[in-house]
Short mmCIF file of C-alpha atoms in Angstrom, two decimals:
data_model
loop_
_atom_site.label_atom_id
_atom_site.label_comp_id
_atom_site.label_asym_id
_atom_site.label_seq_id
_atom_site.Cartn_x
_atom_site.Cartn_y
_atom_site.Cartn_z
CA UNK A 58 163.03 86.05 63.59
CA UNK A 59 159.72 83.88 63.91
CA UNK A 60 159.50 81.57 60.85
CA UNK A 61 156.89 78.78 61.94
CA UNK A 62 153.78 79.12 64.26
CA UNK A 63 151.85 75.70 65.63
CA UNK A 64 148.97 76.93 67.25
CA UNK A 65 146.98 74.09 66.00
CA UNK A 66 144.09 72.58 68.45
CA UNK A 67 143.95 75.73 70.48
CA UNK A 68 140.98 78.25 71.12
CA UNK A 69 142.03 81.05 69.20
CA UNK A 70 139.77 83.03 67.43
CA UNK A 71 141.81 85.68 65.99
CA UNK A 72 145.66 85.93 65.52
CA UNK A 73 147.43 89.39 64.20
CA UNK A 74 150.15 88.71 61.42
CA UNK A 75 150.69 91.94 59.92
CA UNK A 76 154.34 92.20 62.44
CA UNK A 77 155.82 88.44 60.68
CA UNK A 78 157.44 89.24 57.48
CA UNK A 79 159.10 85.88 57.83
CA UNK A 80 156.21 84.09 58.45
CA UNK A 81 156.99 80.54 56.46
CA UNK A 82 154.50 78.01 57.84
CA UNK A 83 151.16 78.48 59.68
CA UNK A 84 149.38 75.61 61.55
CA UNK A 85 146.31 76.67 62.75
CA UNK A 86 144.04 73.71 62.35
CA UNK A 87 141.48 73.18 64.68
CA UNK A 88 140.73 76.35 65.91
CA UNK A 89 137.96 78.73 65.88
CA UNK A 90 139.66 81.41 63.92
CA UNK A 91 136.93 83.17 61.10
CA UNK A 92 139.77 85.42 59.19
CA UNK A 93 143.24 85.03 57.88
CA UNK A 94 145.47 88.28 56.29
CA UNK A 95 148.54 87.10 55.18
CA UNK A 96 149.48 90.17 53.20
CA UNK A 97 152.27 90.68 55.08
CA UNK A 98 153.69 87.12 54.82
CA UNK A 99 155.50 87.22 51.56
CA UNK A 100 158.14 84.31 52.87
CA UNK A 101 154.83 81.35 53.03
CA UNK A 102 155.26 78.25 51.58
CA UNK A 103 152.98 76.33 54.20
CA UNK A 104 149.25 77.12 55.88
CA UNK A 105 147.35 74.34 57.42
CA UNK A 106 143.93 75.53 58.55
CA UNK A 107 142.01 72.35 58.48
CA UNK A 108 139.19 71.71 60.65
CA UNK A 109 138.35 75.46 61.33
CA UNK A 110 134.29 75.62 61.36
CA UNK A 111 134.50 79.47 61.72
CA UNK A 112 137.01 80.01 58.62
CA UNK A 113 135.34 82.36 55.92
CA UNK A 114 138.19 84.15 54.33
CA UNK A 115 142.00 83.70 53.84
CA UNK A 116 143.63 87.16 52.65
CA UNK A 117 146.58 85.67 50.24
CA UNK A 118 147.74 88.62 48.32
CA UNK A 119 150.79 88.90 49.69
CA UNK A 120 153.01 89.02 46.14
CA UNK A 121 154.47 85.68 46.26
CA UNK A 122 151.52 83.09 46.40
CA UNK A 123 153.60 80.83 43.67
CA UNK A 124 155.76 80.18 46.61
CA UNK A 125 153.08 78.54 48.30
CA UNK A 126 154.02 74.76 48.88
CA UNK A 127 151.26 73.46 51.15
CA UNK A 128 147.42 74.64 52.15
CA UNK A 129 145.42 72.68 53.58
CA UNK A 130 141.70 73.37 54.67
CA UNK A 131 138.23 72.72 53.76
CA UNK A 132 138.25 75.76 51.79
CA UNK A 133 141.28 74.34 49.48
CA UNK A 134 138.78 73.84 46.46
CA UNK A 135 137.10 77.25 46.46
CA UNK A 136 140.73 78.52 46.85
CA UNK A 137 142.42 75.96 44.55
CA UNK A 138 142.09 77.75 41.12
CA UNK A 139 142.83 81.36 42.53
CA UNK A 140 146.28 80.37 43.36
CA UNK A 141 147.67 79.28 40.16
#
């Protein structure tokens, strides 16, 4: 089962999730990815998505966002007060 991803500093622009139920920790920082659903991800404790210029949305409804342990972007302050 795939727990961690590092696809940090890479050119990816989109990246399909909805298959990793056991998705723990994400780095994707420096990338030109726009979108993130982690619906599916109910096991996250760790996204780092800093340094993403195209980054508009991150799709946390996945049931378990008190779980979360670690974000890390340049959206953390819009997203700061809808995860407690």
């Amino acid at each position: 089962k795939l727990t961690d991803i590092d696809g940090g500093k890479n050119p990816i622009e989109a990246i399909d999730l909805s298959q990793l139920p056991n998705l723990e920790v994400l780095w994707l920082g420096f990338t030109s990815i726009n979108t993130l659903d982690l619906s599916n991800s109910n096991k996250l404790k760790g996204i780092n998505v800093s340094s993403c210029p195209n980054l508009e949305s991150i799709n946390l409804k996945n049931g378990s966002r008190e779980d979360l342990e670690y974000l890390e972007t340049e959206l953390q302050d819009y997203y700061k007060d809808r995860l407690q």
